[in-house]
């Protein structure tokens, strides 16, 4: 079977990821959960904007509709 | 079973959360209810903008479509 | 059963509520009806913008898609 | 049974209504038809913007997606 | 049975209509086809902006999502 | 049976078309495929903006959600 | 059977593609996965803006909703 996009998210579970939103913000945290709407839950989350840490947020639920990309943190 | 994003919201029920909207507003209140559209109901809600309390709103229904993130209040 | 967001709207039926829209307007009126799309109908409606009454509208149907929040009027 | 938002539109059928759109325009006309998407058809329609009549349009189909509110014309 | 909005489009088939889009453009042409998404096909189409003819387009498929209103051309 | 909008696209298959997007760009190419979401695939595609050729793109998949109109190239 | 848009993506699998988003960014990488929502996963991804490489991102999940076009990299 051909790989599907959600498989890539499954592989990133419990690993550090960057989530970027339409509003141009970045959320750096450990990917704990996601669903088909690309709603995601991160732990130990830092919000960044323009490269700077803006806030420490701990556990965060991000609505899929606002998400542009998700990438493993280097 | 893998954890799902709505499980994180279920754990936050009856606890204080921050809800942020696409319009850049924050609603700080006690999470009473949510559904799969991420419509949420908060109690004892304060609306904040740019760090300042703008209004005390008590009970509030927020339409999921306008929500960016939900996080337990530190 | 856990409470659901629409239960909060059901409790507000026939009571005075504030409805706020994405365009930044407020509609103050008596909540007569709502559905799962959060389409709502208000009676004795006043439209406000920036705290000022702009218009008296009487009966109003508001499309759910434009609604940000609904809160019982204090 | 509790009243539903579309019941309010049904009562306004064949009566004069104001339809306001996300683009800030008003369409004043006789409500002839509507559906669950809130697509509506008006007759004898006047388009207004900022209180002024811009155009006489006669029969008009308005796509629900663009509609903010519908209210009986006073 | 109560009239439905798509009935109004059915009556306009093979007649000249104006289609207006969210981007503020007008397409004047003969309505050849439409569907429940309000995708439409026009023939002998003129694109207008601010009252001026911008282009002659002949046959045009317009995606429903971009359409604000459809009205028989006077 | 009444003609449907997708029939017009079917007739344009393997012919040169202009596709215009919400961002105001034009894609001129040979229509190879489309679906009910109006996702389209063009071959030998030129991207134009303000009447000028910006890029030669060859084979292009365009997401339906961004498309305003599709018209046979004159 | 007529070709469908997703067939074009299937042919591009494991090849280098450009993905452009509504925010005007380009992601150049190897297409590993896609689904009917046009969610895509790229490997060895470079983010570009205005022709310049902004970031090396490696593996990236891009939400379909933000995508304008996908084209094989020349």
Coordinates of C-alpha atoms in Angstrom, one line a residue:
Chain A
X1 CA 0.0 0.0 0.0
X2 CA 1.2 3.5 -0.8
X3 CA 2.2 5.6 2.2
X4 CA -0.3 8.2 3.4
X5 CA 0.3 11.6 4.8
X6 CA -1.0 10.6 8.3
X7 CA 1.6 7.8 8.4
X8 CA 4.3 10.5 8.6
X9 CA 2.5 12.1 11.6
X10 CA 2.3 8.7 13.2
X11 CA 6.0 8.3 12.9
X12 CA 6.5 11.6 14.6
X13 CA 4.4 10.7 17.6
X14 CA 6.2 11.4 20.9
X15 CA 9.0 13.2 19.1
X16 CA 9.7 16.9 18.9
X17 CA 8.0 18.7 16.0
X18 CA 7.5 22.2 14.6
X19 CA 3.9 23.2 13.8
X20 CA 3.4 26.3 11.8
X21 CA 0.0 28.2 11.5
X22 CA -1.6 30.4 9.0
X23 CA -1.0 33.3 11.4
X24 CA 2.7 32.8 11.0
X25 CA 3.4 31.4 14.4
X26 CA 5.5 28.3 15.3
X27 CA 4.7 25.8 18.0
X28 CA 7.7 23.6 19.0
X29 CA 6.7 20.6 21.2
X30 CA 6.3 16.9 21.5
X31 CA 3.6 15.5 19.3
X32 CA 1.2 13.5 21.5
X33 CA -1.9 13.2 19.3
X34 CA -3.4 14.0 16.0
X35 CA -6.6 13.2 14.0
X36 CA -7.8 13.3 10.4
X37 CA -8.7 17.0 10.7
X38 CA -5.0 17.5 11.6
X39 CA -6.0 18.7 15.1
X40 CA -2.8 18.1 17.1
X41 CA -1.8 18.0 20.7
X42 CA 1.7 19.0 21.7
X43 CA 3.5 18.8 25.1
X44 CA 6.3 21.0 26.5
X45 CA 5.3 23.6 23.8
X46 CA 7.1 26.8 23.0
X47 CA 5.4 29.4 20.9
X48 CA 7.8 31.2 18.5
X49 CA 7.3 34.2 16.2
X50 CA 10.1 35.5 13.9
X51 CA 12.6 33.1 15.5
X52 CA 12.0 34.2 19.1
X53 CA 10.4 32.3 21.9
X54 CA 7.2 34.2 22.8
X55 CA 5.6 31.9 25.4
X56 CA 6.0 28.5 27.2
X57 CA 2.6 26.8 26.9
X58 CA 3.1 23.2 28.1
X59 CA 0.2 21.2 26.8
X60 CA -1.5 22.7 23.7
X61 CA -4.4 21.6 21.5
X62 CA -4.1 23.2 18.0
X63 CA -7.0 23.2 15.7
X64 CA -6.2 21.6 12.3
X65 CA -7.8 24.3 10.3
X66 CA -5.1 26.8 11.3
X67 CA -2.1 24.5 10.6
X68 CA 0.1 24.9 7.5
X69 CA 2.9 22.4 8.1
X70 CA 4.2 19.9 10.6
X71 CA 7.9 18.9 10.5
X72 CA 10.2 17.0 12.9
X73 CA 12.3 19.4 14.8
X74 CA 15.9 19.1 13.7
Chain B
X1 CA -5.2 2.8 21.3
X2 CA -3.3 5.9 20.3
X3 CA -4.3 9.1 22.2
X4 CA -6.5 11.4 20.2
X5 CA -6.6 15.2 20.4
X6 CA -10.1 15.4 21.9
X7 CA -8.8 13.2 24.8
X8 CA -6.6 16.2 25.8
X9 CA -9.7 18.4 25.9
X10 CA -11.5 15.8 28.0
X11 CA -8.7 15.9 30.5
X12 CA -9.0 19.7 30.7
X13 CA -12.8 19.6 31.4
X14 CA -13.7 21.7 34.5
X15 CA -10.2 23.1 34.6
X16 CA -9.0 26.6 33.7
X17 CA -8.0 27.0 30.0
X18 CA -6.9 29.6 27.6
X19 CA -8.7 29.6 24.2
X20 CA -7.1 31.8 21.4
X21 CA -9.0 32.9 18.4
X22 CA -8.1 33.8 14.8
X23 CA -8.9 37.4 15.6
X24 CA -6.1 37.3 18.2
X25 CA -8.2 37.3 21.3
X26 CA -7.8 35.2 24.4
X27 CA -10.6 33.7 26.5
X28 CA -9.6 32.5 29.9
X29 CA -12.2 30.4 31.7
X30 CA -13.2 27.0 33.0
X31 CA -13.8 24.5 30.2
X32 CA -17.3 23.1 30.6
X33 CA -18.1 21.5 27.2
X34 CA -16.6 20.9 23.8
X35 CA -17.6 18.9 20.7
X36 CA -15.9 17.5 17.5
X37 CA -16.2 20.9 15.8
X38 CA -14.2 22.3 18.8
X39 CA -17.1 24.4 19.7
X40 CA -16.4 25.1 23.4
X41 CA -18.2 26.5 26.4
X42 CA -16.3 28.3 29.1
X43 CA -17.5 29.6 32.6
X44 CA -16.1 32.5 34.5
X45 CA -14.6 33.8 31.3
X46 CA -12.3 36.8 30.9
X47 CA -11.6 38.2 27.4
X48 CA -8.0 39.4 27.0
X49 CA -6.3 41.2 24.2
X50 CA -2.6 42.0 24.2
X51 CA -2.3 40.7 27.8
X52 CA -5.0 43.0 29.2
X53 CA -8.4 42.0 30.5
X54 CA -11.0 43.5 28.2
X55 CA -14.2 42.0 29.6
X56 CA -15.7 39.6 32.1
X57 CA -18.1 37.4 30.2
X58 CA -19.2 34.6 32.6
X59 CA -20.6 31.8 30.5
X60 CA -19.5 31.8 26.8
X61 CA -20.1 29.6 23.8
X62 CA -17.2 29.9 21.3
X63 CA -17.6 28.6 17.8
X64 CA -14.9 26.1 16.9
X65 CA -14.2 27.6 13.5
X66 CA -12.7 30.7 15.1
X67 CA -10.4 28.8 17.5
X68 CA -6.7 28.5 17.0
X69 CA -5.5 26.8 20.3
X70 CA -6.7 25.6 23.7
X71 CA -4.2 25.2 26.5
X72 CA -4.5 24.6 30.3
X73 CA -4.0 27.9 32.1
X74 CA -0.7 27.8 34.0
Chain C
X1 CA -23.2 12.1 29.9
X2 CA -20.8 14.9 29.5
X3 CA -22.3 18.3 28.8
X4 CA -22.2 19.5 25.2
X5 CA -21.8 23.0 23.8
X6 CA -25.2 23.1 22.4
X7 CA -26.7 22.4 25.8
X8 CA -25.4 25.8 26.9
X9 CA -27.3 27.4 24.0
X10 CA -30.4 25.4 24.9
X11 CA -30.2 26.9 28.5
X12 CA -30.0 30.4 27.0
X13 CA -33.1 30.0 24.9
X14 CA -35.7 32.8 25.4
X15 CA -33.1 34.7 27.4
X16 CA -31.1 37.8 26.4
X17 CA -27.7 37.0 24.7
X18 CA -24.9 38.8 23.0
X19 CA -23.8 37.3 19.6
X20 CA -20.5 38.5 18.2
X21 CA -19.5 38.2 14.6
X22 CA -16.2 37.9 12.7
X23 CA -16.8 41.4 11.4
X24 CA -16.6 42.7 15.0
X25 CA -20.3 43.5 15.4
X26 CA -22.5 42.6 18.4
X27 CA -26.1 41.6 18.3
X28 CA -28.0 41.8 21.6
X29 CA -31.3 40.1 21.6
X30 CA -33.5 37.3 22.9
X31 CA -32.3 33.9 21.6
X32 CA -35.3 32.2 20.0
X33 CA -33.7 29.4 17.9
X34 CA -30.3 27.8 17.0
X35 CA -29.1 24.7 15.1
X36 CA -26.0 22.6 14.8
X37 CA -24.5 25.1 12.3
X38 CA -24.9 27.7 15.0
X39 CA -27.3 29.6 12.8
X40 CA -29.3 31.6 15.4
X41 CA -32.5 33.7 15.5
X42 CA -32.8 36.6 17.9
X43 CA -35.8 38.8 18.8
X44 CA -35.8 42.5 19.9
X45 CA -32.3 42.7 18.4
X46 CA -29.9 45.7 18.7
X47 CA -26.8 45.9 16.6
X48 CA -23.9 47.4 18.4
X49 CA -20.4 48.3 17.2
X50 CA -17.7 49.7 19.4
X51 CA -20.2 49.9 22.4
X52 CA -22.7 52.0 20.5
X53 CA -26.2 51.0 19.4
X54 CA -26.2 51.2 15.6
X55 CA -29.6 49.8 14.7
X56 CA -32.8 48.2 16.1
X57 CA -33.4 45.1 14.0
X58 CA -36.3 43.2 15.7
X59 CA -36.2 39.6 14.5
X60 CA -32.8 38.6 13.0
X61 CA -31.5 35.4 11.5
X62 CA -27.7 35.2 11.8
X63 CA -25.7 32.7 9.8
X64 CA -23.6 30.5 12.0
X65 CA -20.5 30.8 9.8
X66 CA -20.1 34.4 10.8
X67 CA -20.5 33.9 14.6
X68 CA -17.5 34.0 17.0
X69 CA -19.2 33.8 20.4
X70 CA -22.6 33.7 22.1
X71 CA -22.9 34.8 25.8
X72 CA -25.8 35.5 28.1
X73 CA -26.2 39.2 28.4
X74 CA -25.2 40.3 31.9
Chain D
X1 CA -40.5 20.8 19.4
X2 CA -38.1 23.7 19.8
X3 CA -38.2 26.3 17.1
X4 CA -35.4 26.1 14.5
X5 CA -33.7 29.0 12.7
X6 CA -35.1 28.0 9.3
X7 CA -38.6 28.4 10.7
X8 CA -37.9 32.1 11.1
X9 CA -37.0 32.2 7.4
X10 CA -40.2 30.3 6.5
X11 CA -42.3 32.9 8.3
X12 CA -40.6 35.6 6.3
X13 CA -41.4 34.0 2.9
X14 CA -43.1 36.4 0.5
X15 CA -42.3 39.3 2.8
X16 CA -39.8 42.1 2.5
X17 CA -36.4 41.3 4.1
X18 CA -33.0 42.8 4.4
X19 CA -30.1 40.4 3.5
X20 CA -26.6 41.6 4.5
X21 CA -23.4 40.1 3.1
X22 CA -19.8 39.7 4.3
X23 CA -18.8 42.4 1.8
X24 CA -21.0 44.9 3.7
X25 CA -23.8 45.1 1.1
X26 CA -27.5 45.1 1.8
X27 CA -30.1 43.5 -0.4
X28 CA -33.7 44.6 0.2
X29 CA -36.3 42.5 -1.5
X30 CA -39.2 40.0 -1.2
X31 CA -37.9 36.6 0.1
X32 CA -39.1 34.0 -2.4
X33 CA -37.0 30.9 -1.5
X34 CA -34.2 29.6 0.7
X35 CA -32.5 26.3 1.5
X36 CA -30.4 24.8 4.3
X37 CA -27.2 26.4 2.9
X38 CA -29.1 29.7 3.3
X39 CA -29.0 30.3 -0.4
X40 CA -31.8 32.8 -0.9
X41 CA -33.8 34.2 -3.8
X42 CA -35.3 37.7 -3.6
X43 CA -37.7 39.6 -5.9
X44 CA -37.9 43.3 -6.5
X45 CA -34.4 43.6 -5.0
X46 CA -32.5 46.8 -4.3
X47 CA -28.8 46.7 -3.5
X48 CA -27.8 49.3 -0.9
X49 CA -24.4 50.2 0.4
X50 CA -23.9 52.7 3.2
X51 CA -27.6 53.5 3.3
X52 CA -27.8 54.4 -0.4
X53 CA -29.6 52.5 -3.2
X54 CA -26.9 51.4 -5.6
X55 CA -28.9 49.2 -8.0
X56 CA -32.3 47.8 -8.8
X57 CA -31.8 44.1 -9.4
X58 CA -35.2 42.5 -9.7
X59 CA -34.9 38.8 -9.1
X60 CA -31.6 37.8 -7.3
X61 CA -30.1 34.5 -6.2
X62 CA -27.7 35.1 -3.3
X63 CA -25.2 32.3 -2.3
X64 CA -25.6 31.4 1.4
X65 CA -21.9 31.4 2.0
X66 CA -21.8 35.2 1.6
X67 CA -24.7 36.0 3.9
X68 CA -24.3 37.4 7.4
X69 CA -27.9 38.2 8.4
X70 CA -31.5 38.2 7.2
X71 CA -34.1 40.4 8.9
X72 CA -37.7 41.4 8.1
X73 CA -37.6 44.9 6.6
X74 CA -39.2 47.3 9.1
Chain E
X1 CA -44.0 22.5 -2.4
X2 CA -42.2 25.6 -1.5
X3 CA -40.0 27.1 -4.1
X4 CA -36.3 26.4 -3.7
X5 CA -33.4 28.7 -4.7
X6 CA -32.2 26.4 -7.4
X7 CA -35.6 26.7 -9.1
X8 CA -34.8 30.3 -9.8
X9 CA -31.6 29.3 -11.5
X10 CA -33.4 26.7 -13.5
X11 CA -35.8 29.4 -14.8
X12 CA -32.8 31.5 -15.9
X13 CA -31.2 28.7 -17.9
X14 CA -30.4 29.8 -21.5
X15 CA -31.1 33.4 -20.6
X16 CA -28.6 36.2 -20.0
X17 CA -27.5 36.6 -16.4
X18 CA -25.0 38.6 -14.3
X19 CA -22.8 36.6 -12.0
X20 CA -20.9 38.6 -9.3
X21 CA -17.9 37.2 -7.5
X22 CA -16.3 37.8 -4.1
X23 CA -13.4 39.5 -5.9
X24 CA -15.9 42.2 -7.1
X25 CA -16.0 41.1 -10.8
X26 CA -19.1 40.7 -12.9
X27 CA -19.6 38.0 -15.6
X28 CA -22.4 38.7 -18.0
X29 CA -23.4 35.7 -20.2
X30 CA -25.9 33.1 -21.1
X31 CA -26.5 30.6 -18.2
X32 CA -26.0 27.1 -19.7
X33 CA -25.5 25.0 -16.6
X34 CA -25.3 25.0 -12.8
X35 CA -25.1 22.5 -9.9
X36 CA -25.8 22.4 -6.2
X37 CA -22.4 23.9 -5.4
X38 CA -23.5 26.8 -7.6
X39 CA -20.7 26.1 -10.1
X40 CA -22.1 27.7 -13.2
X41 CA -21.2 27.7 -16.9
X42 CA -21.9 30.8 -19.0
X43 CA -21.7 31.3 -22.8
X44 CA -20.8 34.5 -24.7
X45 CA -19.4 35.9 -21.5
X46 CA -18.1 39.4 -20.8
X47 CA -16.1 40.1 -17.7
X48 CA -16.8 43.6 -16.3
X49 CA -15.2 45.5 -13.4
X50 CA -16.4 48.9 -12.2
X51 CA -18.9 49.0 -15.1
X52 CA -16.3 48.5 -17.8
X53 CA -16.0 45.5 -20.1
X54 CA -12.5 44.0 -19.3
X55 CA -12.5 40.8 -21.5
X56 CA -14.7 38.7 -23.8
X57 CA -14.4 35.2 -22.6
X58 CA -16.9 33.1 -24.5
X59 CA -17.5 29.9 -22.6
X60 CA -16.7 30.1 -18.9
X61 CA -16.9 27.7 -15.9
X62 CA -17.2 29.7 -12.6
X63 CA -16.5 27.9 -9.3
X64 CA -19.5 28.3 -7.0
X65 CA -17.4 29.1 -4.0
X66 CA -16.4 32.4 -5.5
X67 CA -19.9 33.5 -6.4
X68 CA -21.9 36.1 -4.5
X69 CA -25.0 36.6 -6.6
X70 CA -26.7 35.6 -9.9
X71 CA -29.4 37.8 -11.4
X72 CA -31.2 37.9 -14.8
X73 CA -29.6 40.6 -16.9
X74 CA -32.1 43.5 -17.3
Chain F
X1 CA -31.1 15.8 -19.0
X2 CA -30.0 19.3 -18.3
X3 CA -26.4 20.0 -18.9
X4 CA -24.1 20.2 -15.8
X5 CA -21.1 22.4 -15.2
X6 CA -18.7 19.5 -15.3
X7 CA -19.8 18.6 -18.8
X8 CA -18.3 21.9 -19.9
X9 CA -15.0 20.8 -18.4
X10 CA -15.3 17.4 -20.0
X11 CA -15.6 19.1 -23.4
X12 CA -12.5 21.1 -22.7
X13 CA -10.4 18.0 -22.0
X14 CA -7.1 17.9 -24.0
X15 CA -7.7 21.5 -25.1
X16 CA -6.0 24.7 -24.1
X17 CA -7.7 26.5 -21.2
X18 CA -7.1 29.4 -18.9
X19 CA -7.4 28.8 -15.2
X20 CA -7.6 31.8 -12.9
X21 CA -7.0 31.6 -9.2
X22 CA -8.1 33.7 -6.2
X23 CA -4.6 35.1 -6.0
X24 CA -5.1 36.7 -9.4
X25 CA -2.8 34.4 -11.3
X26 CA -3.6 32.7 -14.7
X27 CA -2.5 29.3 -15.7
X28 CA -2.6 28.6 -19.5
X29 CA -2.3 25.0 -20.4
X30 CA -3.8 21.8 -21.8
X31 CA -6.6 20.5 -19.5
X32 CA -5.7 16.8 -18.8
X33 CA -7.9 16.0 -15.8
X34 CA -10.4 17.4 -13.3
X35 CA -12.6 16.1 -10.5
X36 CA -15.7 17.2 -8.6
X37 CA -13.6 19.4 -6.3
X38 CA -12.4 21.2 -9.5
X39 CA -8.9 20.0 -8.8
X40 CA -7.4 20.2 -12.3
X41 CA -4.2 19.0 -14.0
X42 CA -2.7 21.0 -16.9
X43 CA 0.1 20.2 -19.3
X44 CA 2.5 22.6 -21.0
X45 CA 1.5 25.3 -18.4
X46 CA 2.5 28.9 -18.5
X47 CA 1.8 31.0 -15.4
X48 CA 0.8 34.6 -16.1
X49 CA 0.2 37.6 -13.9
X50 CA -1.0 41.0 -15.2
X51 CA -0.7 39.7 -18.8
X52 CA 2.9 38.6 -18.6
X53 CA 4.3 35.1 -18.7
X54 CA 6.0 34.6 -15.3
X55 CA 7.0 30.9 -15.5
X56 CA 6.8 27.8 -17.7
X57 CA 5.6 25.0 -15.4
X58 CA 4.9 22.0 -17.7
X59 CA 2.7 19.6 -15.8
X60 CA 0.7 21.3 -12.9
X61 CA -1.8 20.1 -10.4
X62 CA -4.0 23.0 -9.2
X63 CA -6.2 22.6 -6.1
X64 CA -9.8 23.3 -6.8
X65 CA -10.3 25.5 -3.7
X66 CA -8.1 28.2 -5.3
X67 CA -9.7 28.3 -8.7
X68 CA -12.1 31.1 -9.7
X69 CA -12.7 30.3 -13.4
X70 CA -11.8 28.0 -16.2
X71 CA -12.3 29.1 -19.9
X72 CA -11.2 27.6 -23.2
X73 CA -8.2 29.7 -24.4
X74 CA -9.2 31.8 -27.4
Chain G
X1 CA -11.5 5.8 -17.9
X2 CA -10.7 9.4 -18.0
X3 CA -7.6 10.5 -16.1
X4 CA -8.1 12.0 -12.7
X5 CA -6.1 14.8 -11.0
X6 CA -4.8 12.5 -8.3
X7 CA -3.3 10.2 -10.9
X8 CA -0.9 13.0 -11.8
X9 CA 0.2 13.2 -8.1
X10 CA 0.6 9.4 -8.1
X11 CA 3.0 9.7 -11.1
X12 CA 5.0 12.3 -9.2
X13 CA 5.5 10.0 -6.1
X14 CA 9.1 9.7 -5.1
X15 CA 10.1 12.5 -7.5
X16 CA 11.0 16.1 -6.8
X17 CA 8.1 18.5 -6.8
X18 CA 7.4 22.1 -6.0
X19 CA 4.4 22.8 -3.7
X20 CA 3.1 26.3 -3.5
X21 CA 0.9 27.6 -0.7
X22 CA -1.7 30.4 -0.3
X23 CA 0.9 32.3 1.8
X24 CA 3.2 32.5 -1.3
X25 CA 5.8 30.0 -0.1
X26 CA 7.4 27.2 -2.1
X27 CA 8.3 23.8 -0.8
X28 CA 10.8 21.9 -3.0
X29 CA 11.1 18.2 -2.0
X30 CA 10.5 14.6 -2.9
X31 CA 6.8 13.7 -2.8
X32 CA 6.4 10.8 -0.5
X33 CA 2.6 10.7 0.2
X34 CA -0.7 12.5 -0.5
X35 CA -4.4 12.0 0.1
X36 CA -7.7 13.2 -1.2
X37 CA -7.5 16.3 0.9
X38 CA -4.2 17.0 -0.9
X39 CA -2.4 16.8 2.4
X40 CA 1.2 15.9 1.2
X41 CA 4.4 14.7 2.7
X42 CA 7.8 15.8 1.3
X43 CA 11.3 14.6 2.0
X44 CA 14.5 16.6 1.8
X45 CA 12.4 19.8 1.7
X46 CA 13.6 23.3 1.1
X47 CA 11.4 26.2 1.8
X48 CA 11.7 29.1 -0.6
X49 CA 10.2 32.6 -0.8
X50 CA 10.8 35.0 -3.6
X51 CA 13.3 32.6 -5.2
X52 CA 15.5 32.3 -2.2
X53 CA 16.0 29.2 0.0
X54 CA 14.8 30.2 3.5
X55 CA 15.1 26.9 5.4
X56 CA 16.0 23.2 5.0
X57 CA 13.2 21.3 6.6
X58 CA 13.8 17.6 5.8
X59 CA 10.5 15.7 6.2
X60 CA 7.4 18.0 6.0
X61 CA 3.7 17.4 6.3
X62 CA 1.8 20.1 4.4
X63 CA -2.0 20.5 5.0
X64 CA -3.9 20.3 1.8
X65 CA -6.0 23.3 2.6
X66 CA -3.0 25.7 2.3
X67 CA -1.8 24.3 -1.1
X68 CA -2.3 26.1 -4.4
X69 CA -0.3 24.0 -6.8
X70 CA 2.0 21.0 -7.1
X71 CA 4.3 20.6 -10.1
X72 CA 7.2 18.3 -10.9
X73 CA 10.5 20.2 -10.3
X74 CA 12.1 20.9 -13.7

